[in-house]
XYZ file of N, CA, C and O in Angstrom:
748
model
N -264.879 -9.542 339.469
C -264.196 -10.065 338.153
C -265.954 -9.703 337.554
O -266.809 -10.255 337.478
N -265.553 -8.907 336.569
C -266.591 -8.887 335.345
C -266.805 -9.821 334.201
O -265.879 -9.602 333.344
N -267.534 -10.138 333.733
C -268.238 -11.094 332.828
C -269.034 -10.724 331.955
O -270.735 -10.630 332.673
N -269.316 -10.478 330.754
C -270.428 -10.120 330.094
C -270.544 -10.777 328.624
O -269.947 -11.438 328.472
N -271.860 -11.208 328.708
C -272.405 -12.356 327.846
C -273.440 -11.760 326.920
O -274.535 -11.158 327.378
N -273.073 -11.663 325.421
C -273.712 -11.306 324.667
C -274.287 -12.130 323.633
O -273.425 -13.231 323.585
N -275.847 -12.222 323.678
C -276.276 -13.336 322.841
C -277.139 -12.664 321.845
O -277.493 -11.581 321.939
N -277.129 -13.377 320.691
C -278.293 -13.331 319.887
C -279.244 -14.655 319.900
O -278.955 -15.729 319.622
N -280.625 -14.136 319.972
C -281.305 -15.504 319.732
C -282.781 -15.276 319.460
O -283.095 -14.082 319.372
N -283.356 -15.884 318.541
C -285.005 -16.088 317.399
C -285.861 -16.713 318.452
O -286.970 -16.384 318.763
N -285.629 -17.759 318.469
C -286.700 -18.770 319.386
C -286.516 -18.869 320.631
O -287.112 -19.612 321.424
N -285.356 -18.546 321.221
C -285.135 -18.607 322.751
C -284.275 -19.717 323.024
O -284.002 -19.616 324.248
N -283.848 -20.493 322.266
C -282.746 -21.582 322.326
C -281.576 -20.964 323.388
O -280.992 -21.385 323.958
N -281.002 -19.957 322.256
C -279.496 -19.654 322.767
C -279.732 -18.598 324.004
O -278.935 -18.740 324.580
N -281.021 -17.957 324.198
C -280.762 -16.965 325.358
C -281.129 -18.197 326.423
O -280.438 -17.808 327.649
N -281.395 -19.004 326.603
C -281.500 -20.257 327.408
C -280.231 -20.662 327.864
O -279.700 -20.801 328.690
N -279.331 -21.082 326.700
C -277.678 -21.435 326.349
C -277.123 -20.216 327.233
O -276.157 -20.297 328.438
N -277.571 -19.130 326.789
C -276.359 -17.701 327.357
C -276.816 -17.932 329.279
O -275.832 -17.130 329.713
N -278.355 -18.176 329.449
C -278.190 -18.123 331.190
C -278.055 -19.365 331.568
O -277.562 -19.121 332.403
N -277.780 -20.341 330.884
C -276.942 -21.614 331.768
C -275.257 -21.375 331.981
O -274.746 -21.443 332.703
N -274.874 -20.318 330.638
C -273.355 -20.266 330.901
C -273.434 -19.059 332.024
O -272.403 -18.974 333.013
N -274.331 -18.297 332.284
C -274.046 -16.939 333.482
C -274.562 -17.844 334.587
O -273.872 -17.205 335.676
N -274.898 -18.951 334.642
C -275.644 -19.609 336.029
C -274.178 -20.162 336.472
O -274.038 -20.201 337.625
N -273.434 -21.007 335.586
C -272.150 -21.533 336.058
C -271.280 -20.330 336.238
O -270.336 -20.438 337.341
N -271.193 -19.369 335.951
C -270.220 -18.372 336.225
C -270.398 -17.333 337.284
O -269.434 -17.478 338.391
N -271.805 -17.431 337.958
C -272.180 -17.357 339.038
C -271.898 -17.752 340.459
O -271.617 -17.217 341.307
N -271.311 -19.041 339.887
C -271.087 -19.848 341.111
C -269.763 -19.647 341.650
O -269.322 -20.540 342.895
N -269.122 -18.744 341.023
C -267.604 -18.620 341.482
C -267.235 -17.161 342.215
O -267.975 -16.243 341.521
N -267.109 -17.676 343.329
C -266.926 -16.464 344.045
C -266.450 -15.249 343.674
O -265.421 -15.357 342.727
N -266.628 -14.034 343.331
C -266.357 -13.012 343.021
C -266.653 -12.417 341.458
O -265.981 -11.588 340.857
N -267.083 -13.269 340.688
C -267.840 -13.506 339.301
C -269.268 -12.340 339.575
O -270.115 -12.633 340.500
N -269.162 -11.112 339.074
C -270.057 -10.280 338.722
C -270.718 -10.493 337.211
O -269.614 -10.012 335.995
N -271.981 -11.282 336.888
C -272.260 -11.343 335.212
C -272.810 -10.615 334.938
O -274.007 -9.982 335.578
N -273.001 -9.920 333.511
C -273.685 -9.030 332.994
C -274.468 -9.996 331.529
O -273.272 -10.479 331.212
N -275.570 -9.857 331.851
C -276.377 -10.650 330.023
C -277.083 -9.699 329.481
O -277.614 -8.824 330.188
N -276.795 -9.676 328.211
C -277.482 -8.929 327.181
C -277.863 -9.103 326.077
O -276.787 -9.964 325.389
N -279.107 -9.306 325.284
C -279.369 -9.680 323.916
C -278.591 -8.725 323.088
O -278.044 -7.551 323.659
N -278.070 -8.864 321.844
C -277.648 -8.078 321.131
C -277.852 -6.963 320.770
O -277.000 -5.810 320.872
N -279.254 -6.706 320.653
C -279.998 -5.505 320.391
C -279.589 -4.539 321.397
O -279.890 -3.559 321.187
N -279.526 -5.188 322.686
C -279.556 -3.515 323.981
C -277.975 -3.898 324.296
O -277.583 -2.762 325.382
N -276.876 -4.594 323.947
C -275.606 -4.618 324.379
C -274.777 -3.417 323.674
O -274.867 -3.024 322.455
N -273.723 -2.673 324.464
C -273.034 -1.710 324.115
C -271.601 -2.229 324.056
O -270.876 -2.835 324.930
N -271.135 -2.307 322.805
C -269.702 -2.651 322.948
C -268.911 -1.739 323.556
O -267.695 -2.548 324.008
N -269.198 -0.369 324.338
C -268.463 0.018 324.933
C -268.158 -0.540 326.457
O -267.074 -0.447 326.965
N -269.419 -1.520 326.982
C -269.290 -1.960 328.159
C -267.857 -3.260 328.352
O -267.591 -3.699 329.445
N -267.475 -3.488 326.802
C -266.352 -4.474 326.877
C -265.319 -4.325 327.623
O -264.533 -4.687 328.296
N -265.129 -2.985 327.365
C -263.904 -2.000 327.855
C -263.640 -2.784 329.653
O -262.597 -2.415 329.938
N -264.889 -2.567 330.113
C -264.875 -2.587 331.862
C -264.643 -4.501 332.104
O -264.528 -4.401 333.057
N -264.500 -5.169 331.293
C -264.929 -6.523 331.323
C -263.381 -7.412 331.666
O -262.750 -6.734 330.777
N -263.714 -8.198 332.228
C -262.638 -9.252 332.334
C -262.439 -10.558 331.324
O -261.360 -11.280 330.773
N -263.799 -10.698 331.284
C -263.970 -11.987 330.529
C -265.498 -11.628 329.624
O -266.303 -10.979 329.681
N -265.465 -11.876 328.293
C -266.601 -12.031 327.264
C -266.761 -12.950 326.964
O -266.021 -13.905 326.251
N -267.874 -13.294 327.162
C -268.569 -14.716 325.845
C -269.684 -14.491 324.915
O -270.774 -13.781 325.632
N -269.752 -14.648 324.081
C -270.768 -14.257 323.080
C -271.392 -15.588 322.166
O -270.301 -16.547 321.959
N -272.237 -15.465 322.130
C -273.241 -16.239 321.124
C -274.219 -16.053 320.491
O -274.924 -15.201 320.321
N -274.505 -17.163 319.711
C -275.880 -16.687 318.362
C -276.622 -18.293 317.861
O -275.720 -19.296 318.010
N -277.469 -18.367 317.376
C -277.881 -19.614 316.451
C -276.853 -19.667 315.364
O -276.800 -18.629 314.605
N -276.469 -20.931 315.257
C -275.821 -20.995 313.619
C -276.760 -20.824 312.380
O -277.769 -21.549 312.465
N -276.091 -19.707 311.763
C -276.638 -19.457 310.374
C -276.114 -20.237 309.151
O -274.660 -19.444 308.624
N -276.508 -21.530 308.694
C -275.293 -22.043 307.719
C -274.177 -22.430 307.927
O -273.349 -22.143 307.487
N -274.123 -22.693 309.600
C -272.598 -22.695 309.549
C -271.362 -21.543 310.129
O -270.414 -21.284 310.268
N -272.368 -20.748 310.144
C -271.760 -18.912 310.422
C -272.364 -18.235 311.635
O -273.486 -18.537 312.237
N -271.925 -17.380 311.789
C -272.539 -16.180 312.799
C -273.745 -15.388 312.362
O -273.774 -14.864 311.051
N -274.874 -15.332 312.901
C -276.179 -14.822 312.733
C -275.793 -13.431 312.600
O -275.129 -12.825 312.779
N -276.665 -12.789 311.390
C -276.205 -11.249 310.933
C -276.337 -10.475 312.051
O -275.858 -9.571 312.380
N -277.284 -10.593 313.266
C -277.371 -9.709 314.390
C -276.430 -9.571 315.119
O -275.923 -8.277 315.503
N -275.535 -10.866 315.486
C -274.535 -10.767 316.322
C -273.359 -10.179 315.478
O -272.227 -9.530 315.832
N -273.031 -10.967 314.414
C -272.045 -10.161 313.450
C -271.774 -8.656 312.876
O -270.920 -7.665 313.170
N -273.526 -8.292 313.401
C -273.413 -6.920 312.811
C -272.531 -5.747 314.370
O -271.913 -4.916 313.919
N -273.083 -6.651 315.068
C -272.581 -6.211 316.779
C -271.198 -6.019 317.019
O -270.428 -5.704 317.217
N -270.617 -7.250 316.178
C -269.083 -7.665 316.425
C -268.387 -6.597 315.363
O -267.236 -6.230 315.868
N -268.879 -6.497 314.144
C -268.519 -5.577 313.477
C -268.415 -4.306 314.091
O -267.236 -3.375 313.377
N -269.149 -3.630 314.909
C -268.572 -2.575 315.600
C -267.737 -2.560 316.906
O -267.279 -1.218 317.409
N -266.811 -3.611 316.950
C -265.943 -3.819 317.596
C -264.354 -2.691 316.851
O -263.209 -3.210 317.550
N -264.288 -2.431 315.659
C -263.214 -2.003 315.480
C -262.183 -0.578 316.060
O -261.158 -1.146 316.105
N -263.114 0.061 316.973
C -262.359 1.042 317.605
C -261.774 0.239 318.953
O -260.417 1.016 319.133
N -262.390 -0.415 319.253
C -261.743 -1.139 320.499
C -260.293 -2.001 320.217
O -259.404 -1.865 321.040
N -260.589 -2.947 318.753
C -259.630 -3.389 318.127
C -258.253 -2.788 317.769
O -257.057 -2.593 318.316
N -258.551 -1.252 317.198
C -257.627 -0.177 317.052
C -256.701 0.337 318.344
O -255.601 0.399 318.473
N -257.208 0.238 319.313
C -256.704 0.605 320.702
C -256.280 -0.248 321.406
O -255.684 -0.119 322.826
N -256.962 -1.661 320.972
C -256.316 -2.691 321.719
C -256.856 -3.158 322.751
O -256.410 -3.929 324.096
N -257.932 -2.822 323.438
C -258.898 -3.009 324.348
C -259.121 -4.002 324.433
O -259.089 -4.319 325.775
N -259.235 -5.141 323.542
C -259.699 -6.303 324.578
C -258.598 -7.482 324.661
O -258.743 -8.309 324.606
N -257.495 -6.763 324.209
C -256.351 -7.518 324.429
C -256.182 -8.016 325.927
O -255.959 -7.767 326.817
N -256.023 -9.635 325.967
C -255.717 -10.200 326.902
C -257.143 -10.539 327.905
O -256.678 -10.796 329.423
N -258.149 -10.151 327.380
C -259.687 -10.456 328.127
C -259.659 -12.057 327.790
O -259.207 -12.591 326.560
N -260.190 -12.577 328.680
C -260.726 -13.817 328.477
C -261.920 -13.985 327.665
O -262.793 -12.821 327.716
N -262.122 -15.032 326.904
C -263.173 -15.115 325.810
C -263.803 -16.320 325.598
O -262.891 -17.324 325.627
N -265.179 -16.769 325.320
C -265.415 -17.982 324.966
C -266.733 -17.714 324.368
O -267.187 -16.459 323.635
N -267.213 -18.766 323.596
C -268.404 -18.660 322.667
C -269.048 -19.813 322.642
O -268.978 -20.831 323.316
N -270.303 -19.623 322.467
C -271.446 -20.758 321.710
C -272.092 -20.001 321.100
O -272.856 -19.224 320.390
N -273.382 -21.601 320.641
C -273.983 -21.526 320.007
C -275.223 -22.559 319.680
O -275.111 -23.261 320.475
N -276.274 -22.315 318.669
C -277.482 -23.140 318.570
C -277.322 -23.494 317.452
O -277.226 -22.762 316.342
N -277.744 -24.565 317.081
C -278.178 -25.068 315.662
C -279.422 -25.952 315.923
O -279.848 -26.415 316.666
N -280.439 -26.364 314.831
C -281.578 -26.823 314.650
C -281.647 -28.565 314.628
O -282.316 -29.556 314.578
N -280.196 -28.676 314.016
C -280.225 -30.449 314.043
C -278.284 -30.732 314.458
O -277.901 -29.781 314.525
N -278.500 -31.956 314.489
C -276.959 -32.186 315.047
C -275.910 -32.280 314.452
O -275.002 -31.619 314.677
N -276.378 -32.383 313.174
C -274.555 -32.002 312.187
C -275.113 -30.279 311.845
O -274.862 -30.116 310.409
N -275.960 -29.583 312.065
C -276.388 -28.076 311.842
C -275.200 -26.929 311.702
O -275.474 -26.102 311.632
N -273.721 -27.444 312.003
C -273.342 -26.808 311.740
C -272.282 -25.818 313.083
O -271.590 -24.665 313.307
N -272.610 -26.464 313.898
C -272.310 -26.203 315.110
C -270.792 -25.698 315.597
O -270.618 -24.758 315.693
N -269.723 -26.757 315.123
C -268.248 -26.341 315.220
C -267.899 -25.230 314.186
O -267.153 -24.812 314.912
N -268.381 -25.127 313.390
C -268.187 -24.349 312.413
C -268.654 -22.821 312.691
O -267.568 -22.010 312.454
N -269.742 -23.158 313.164
C -270.150 -21.743 314.076
C -269.257 -21.304 314.977
O -268.743 -19.792 314.968
N -268.805 -21.761 315.775
C -268.044 -21.709 317.422
C -266.677 -21.435 316.748
O -266.095 -20.055 316.957
N -266.518 -22.373 315.164
C -264.808 -21.272 314.874
C -264.658 -19.864 314.450
O -263.915 -19.072 314.451
N -265.906 -19.947 313.554
C -266.347 -18.068 313.477
C -266.636 -17.389 314.243
O -266.213 -16.471 314.172
N -266.804 -17.866 315.348
C -266.945 -17.098 316.766
C -265.974 -16.438 317.492
O -265.614 -15.697 317.967
N -265.101 -17.710 317.339
C -263.696 -17.033 317.922
C -262.753 -16.265 317.067
O -262.113 -15.289 317.834
N -263.058 -16.668 315.957
C -262.233 -15.634 314.818
C -261.744 -14.235 315.271
O -260.592 -13.663 315.484
N -262.988 -13.591 315.772
C -262.862 -11.950 316.068
C -262.556 -11.931 317.431
O -261.762 -10.942 317.536
N -262.690 -12.817 318.253
C -261.597 -12.679 319.303
C -260.633 -12.594 319.200
O -259.626 -12.105 319.977
N -260.021 -13.857 318.439
C -258.667 -13.677 318.438
C -257.902 -12.830 317.630
O -256.729 -11.982 318.055
N -258.394 -12.014 316.509
C -258.244 -10.831 315.926
C -258.159 -9.646 317.118
O -257.296 -8.843 317.181
N -259.002 -9.910 318.308
C -258.864 -8.841 319.150
C -257.847 -9.012 320.469
O -257.482 -8.146 321.103
N -256.762 -10.217 320.047
C -255.688 -10.513 321.175
C -256.558 -10.910 322.297
O -255.738 -11.328 323.401
N -257.769 -11.469 322.122
C -258.585 -12.253 323.339
C -257.876 -13.719 323.629
O -257.050 -14.424 322.906
N -257.586 -14.344 324.888
C -257.641 -15.796 325.230
C -258.902 -16.545 325.442
O -259.345 -15.913 326.394
N -258.934 -17.653 324.485
C -260.195 -18.291 324.348
C -260.281 -19.564 325.590
O -258.955 -20.364 325.412
N -261.206 -19.443 325.853
C -261.281 -20.906 327.185
C -262.317 -21.478 326.355
O -263.321 -21.300 326.125
N -262.286 -23.201 326.427
C -262.951 -24.253 325.399
C -263.280 -25.049 326.610
O -263.118 -24.771 327.740
N -263.308 -26.283 326.439
C -264.163 -27.176 326.999
C -263.114 -28.450 326.916
O -263.362 -28.947 325.795
N -262.383 -28.855 327.601
C -261.279 -30.278 327.338
C -262.107 -31.547 327.379
O -263.250 -31.651 327.990
N -261.513 -32.421 326.524
C -262.320 -33.301 326.244
C -262.196 -33.996 327.966
O -262.864 -35.162 328.542
N -261.401 -33.962 329.114
C -261.357 -34.561 330.544
C -262.667 -34.355 331.151
O -263.050 -34.648 332.175
N -263.654 -33.368 330.460
C -264.970 -33.190 331.159
C -266.143 -34.292 330.734
O -265.952 -34.515 329.498
N -266.259 -34.987 331.486
C -266.825 -36.355 330.909
C -268.109 -35.853 330.129
O -268.478 -36.538 328.938
N -268.980 -35.184 329.939
C -270.129 -34.542 329.574
C -270.025 -34.154 328.414
O -270.345 -34.207 327.042
N -268.542 -33.320 328.281
C -268.156 -33.007 326.879
C -267.237 -34.093 326.087
O -267.645 -34.098 324.723
N -266.584 -34.988 326.373
C -266.026 -36.206 325.788
C -267.117 -36.653 324.708
O -266.936 -37.420 323.670
N -268.721 -36.898 325.350
C -269.735 -37.744 324.638
C -270.310 -36.578 323.569
O -271.075 -37.163 322.776
N -270.728 -35.350 324.015
C -271.552 -34.616 323.872
C -270.893 -33.175 322.803
O -271.480 -32.341 322.047
N -269.855 -32.752 323.417
C -269.863 -31.552 323.366
C -268.267 -31.202 322.250
O -268.320 -31.776 321.555
N -267.842 -29.975 322.454
C -267.029 -29.668 321.365
C -265.745 -28.675 322.222
O -266.149 -27.991 323.239
N -264.664 -28.842 321.711
C -263.637 -28.075 322.354
C -263.789 -26.997 322.090
O -262.850 -25.706 322.971
N -264.227 -26.252 321.070
C -264.430 -24.671 320.991
C -265.467 -23.912 321.723
O -264.962 -22.753 321.684
N -266.005 -24.534 322.462
C -266.999 -23.748 323.195
C -268.340 -24.710 323.302
O -268.164 -25.994 323.607
N -269.268 -24.157 323.469
C -270.324 -24.616 323.460
C -271.465 -24.656 322.219
O -272.125 -23.501 321.988
N -271.968 -26.008 321.722
C -272.561 -25.929 320.349
C -273.624 -26.727 320.887
O -273.599 -28.013 321.132
N -274.570 -26.600 320.977
C -276.159 -27.030 321.453
C -276.867 -27.175 320.115
O -277.478 -26.358 319.375
N -277.798 -28.813 320.131
C -278.951 -28.808 319.084
C -279.989 -28.500 319.885
O -280.282 -28.877 321.497
N -280.603 -27.989 319.287
C -281.849 -27.134 320.031
C -283.024 -27.679 319.469
O -283.270 -28.654 318.401
N -284.183 -27.904 320.245
C -285.337 -28.870 320.393
C -286.270 -27.875 318.889
O -286.418 -26.890 319.063
N -286.433 -28.753 318.847
C -287.817 -27.847 317.221
C -288.879 -27.846 317.734
O -289.458 -28.671 318.375
N -289.442 -26.761 317.779
C -290.944 -26.184 318.301
C -291.810 -27.255 317.844
O -292.014 -27.376 317.062
N -292.660 -27.175 318.982
C -294.068 -27.593 319.541
C -293.700 -29.210 318.887
O -294.417 -30.285 318.009
N -292.500 -29.748 319.523
C -292.211 -31.366 319.261
C -291.904 -32.009 320.326
O -291.062 -31.221 321.655
N -292.333 -33.266 320.698
C -291.908 -33.731 321.896
C -290.681 -34.812 322.054
O -290.664 -35.635 322.590
N -289.807 -34.742 320.812
C -288.656 -35.432 320.234
C -287.825 -35.687 321.326
O -287.131 -34.622 321.912
N -287.559 -36.915 322.135
C -286.761 -37.208 323.507
C -285.461 -37.057 322.878
O -284.409 -36.393 323.689
N -284.873 -37.537 321.817
C -283.503 -37.200 321.520
C -283.318 -35.294 321.872
O -282.107 -35.356 322.067
N -283.726 -35.062 321.038
C -283.656 -33.292 320.914
C -283.438 -32.647 321.894
O -282.879 -32.029 322.509
N -284.542 -33.327 322.647
C -284.638 -32.543 324.224
C -283.665 -33.050 324.853
O -283.279 -32.007 325.826
N -283.134 -34.249 325.528
C -282.046 -34.673 325.901
C -281.024 -34.182 325.381
O -280.001 -33.955 326.303
N -280.559 -34.070 324.147
C -279.609 -33.366 323.564
C -279.466 -32.085 323.880
O -278.199 -30.901 324.616
N -280.732 -30.940 324.007
C -280.096 -29.505 324.496
C -280.206 -29.964 326.317
O -279.522 -28.622 326.421
N -281.087 -30.634 326.871
C -280.707 -30.512 328.419
C -278.930 -30.663 328.811
O -278.482 -30.125 329.198
N -278.457 -31.596 327.593
C -277.130 -31.760 328.177
C -276.351 -30.873 327.639
O -274.748 -30.306 328.186
N -276.725 -30.090 326.697
C -275.884 -28.810 326.173
C -276.151 -27.935 327.287
O -275.091 -26.989 327.415
N -277.084 -27.593 327.938
C -277.228 -26.645 328.948
C -276.168 -26.648 330.302
O -275.796 -26.043 330.627
N -276.086 -28.630 330.247
C -275.449 -28.416 331.409
C -273.964 -28.212 331.193
O -273.098 -27.588 331.717
N -273.709 -28.326 329.710
C -272.265 -27.397 329.190
C -272.282 -26.435 329.155
O -271.057 -25.945 329.459
N -273.081 -25.581 328.927
C -273.291 -24.346 329.348
C -272.809 -23.681 330.424
O -271.840 -22.689 331.149
N -273.190 -24.237 331.769
C -272.959 -24.583 333.338
C -271.519 -24.424 333.305
O -270.688 -23.537 334.011
N -271.119 -25.515 332.568
C -269.447 -25.732 332.871
C -268.442 -25.037 332.030
O -267.386 -23.966 332.839
N -268.930 -24.399 331.093
C -268.422 -23.285 330.120
C -268.311 -21.964 331.130
O -266.870 -21.644 331.075
N -269.501 -21.810 331.613
C -269.361 -20.217 332.568
C -268.716 -20.291 333.546
O -267.881 -19.317 333.882
N -268.570 -21.616 334.318
C -267.766 -21.801 335.638
C -266.006 -21.667 334.992
O -265.683 -21.055 335.849
N -265.785 -22.685 334.014
C -264.213 -22.391 333.595
C -264.208 -20.684 333.157
O -262.859 -20.584 333.431
N -264.693 -20.321 332.228
C -264.081 -18.890 332.078
C -264.422 -17.723 333.304
O -263.498 -17.312 333.291
N -265.064 -18.028 334.157
C -264.922 -17.126 335.316
C -263.889 -17.586 336.146
O -262.989 -16.860 336.615
N -263.294 -18.625 336.622
C -262.129 -19.326 336.893
C -260.960 -18.998 336.364
O -259.775 -18.629 336.918
N -261.248 -19.083 335.044
C -260.234 -18.645 333.800
C -259.916 -17.061 334.644
O -258.529 -16.714 334.437
N -260.610 -16.228 334.599
C -260.846 -14.693 334.358
C -259.956 -14.332 335.642
O -259.283 -13.820 336.287
N -260.391 -15.107 336.730
C -259.957 -15.001 338.128
C -258.600 -15.533 338.250
O -257.721 -14.719 338.824
N -258.309 -16.299 337.794
C -256.933 -16.832 337.924
C -255.843 -16.043 336.769
O -254.621 -15.607 337.610
N -256.221 -15.966 335.847
C -255.361 -14.695 335.410
C -255.401 -13.455 335.737
O -253.987 -12.804 335.842
N -256.373 -12.835 336.531
C -256.369 -11.760 336.970
C -255.406 -11.893 338.532
O -254.253 -10.708 338.675
N -254.991 -13.317 338.773
C -254.575 -12.899 339.972
C -252.842 -13.245 339.668
O -252.132 -12.603 340.505
N -252.653 -13.911 338.595
C -251.350 -14.121 337.839
C -250.875 -12.702 337.392
O -249.733 -12.486 337.495
N -251.478 -12.008 336.900
C -251.214 -10.559 336.362
C -251.143 -9.794 337.495
O -249.883 -9.056 337.510
N -251.772 -9.582 338.653
C -251.865 -9.148 339.843
C -250.156 -9.148 340.086
O -249.656 -8.289 340.595
N -249.889 -10.764 340.312
C -248.989 -11.178 341.229
C -247.648 -10.511 340.119
O -246.547 -10.004 340.549
N -247.521 -10.565 338.791
C -246.304 -10.638 337.843
C -246.080 -8.732 338.076
O -245.045 -8.188 337.805
N -247.292 -8.078 338.002
C -247.239 -6.578 338.172
C -246.347 -6.120 339.625
O -245.799 -5.145 339.626
N -246.629 -6.914 340.667
C -245.960 -6.820 341.638
C -244.455 -6.854 341.684
O -243.924 -6.083 342.494
N -243.720 -7.925 340.924
C -242.564 -7.994 341.089
C -241.520 -6.966 339.879
O -242.396 -6.438 338.963
């Protein structure tokens, strides 16, 4: 089961979140996780993946320009239906609690829906998510550089924990879907 995590990161917070998602996915037996910064990620690699997770810092409630440029190169895959029925999930970071996390997550999901992907989010029955998370993916408030603000550090830590949970959910969803597909193909 191949999972590809693509991220854009400026100050390193989004990369930390991407790595927490990878950590959660790697806990699932049979999951093979690939992770790349958007500058190194090749859209053609997506053809071989079972699940794709992408994320970025939120810029005014939307996708960062680096990740948006990368997503805009998916036209060939879209035209051929290459990503149809692949598992997808999203994540983002913002500098403030109300910095546009959910708007960014929704904007990140939209291209996946256009590709025909199946989105995995975080349900409310996950205790950590009910108090701090989002149902659309993982949106994390990043600590401001050069500060020891306890609240922002705590929120970031909770966000990284949710990242692991999302990664685990994505890997399990991909394995479950592949097993169901295999069973269906046999009939």
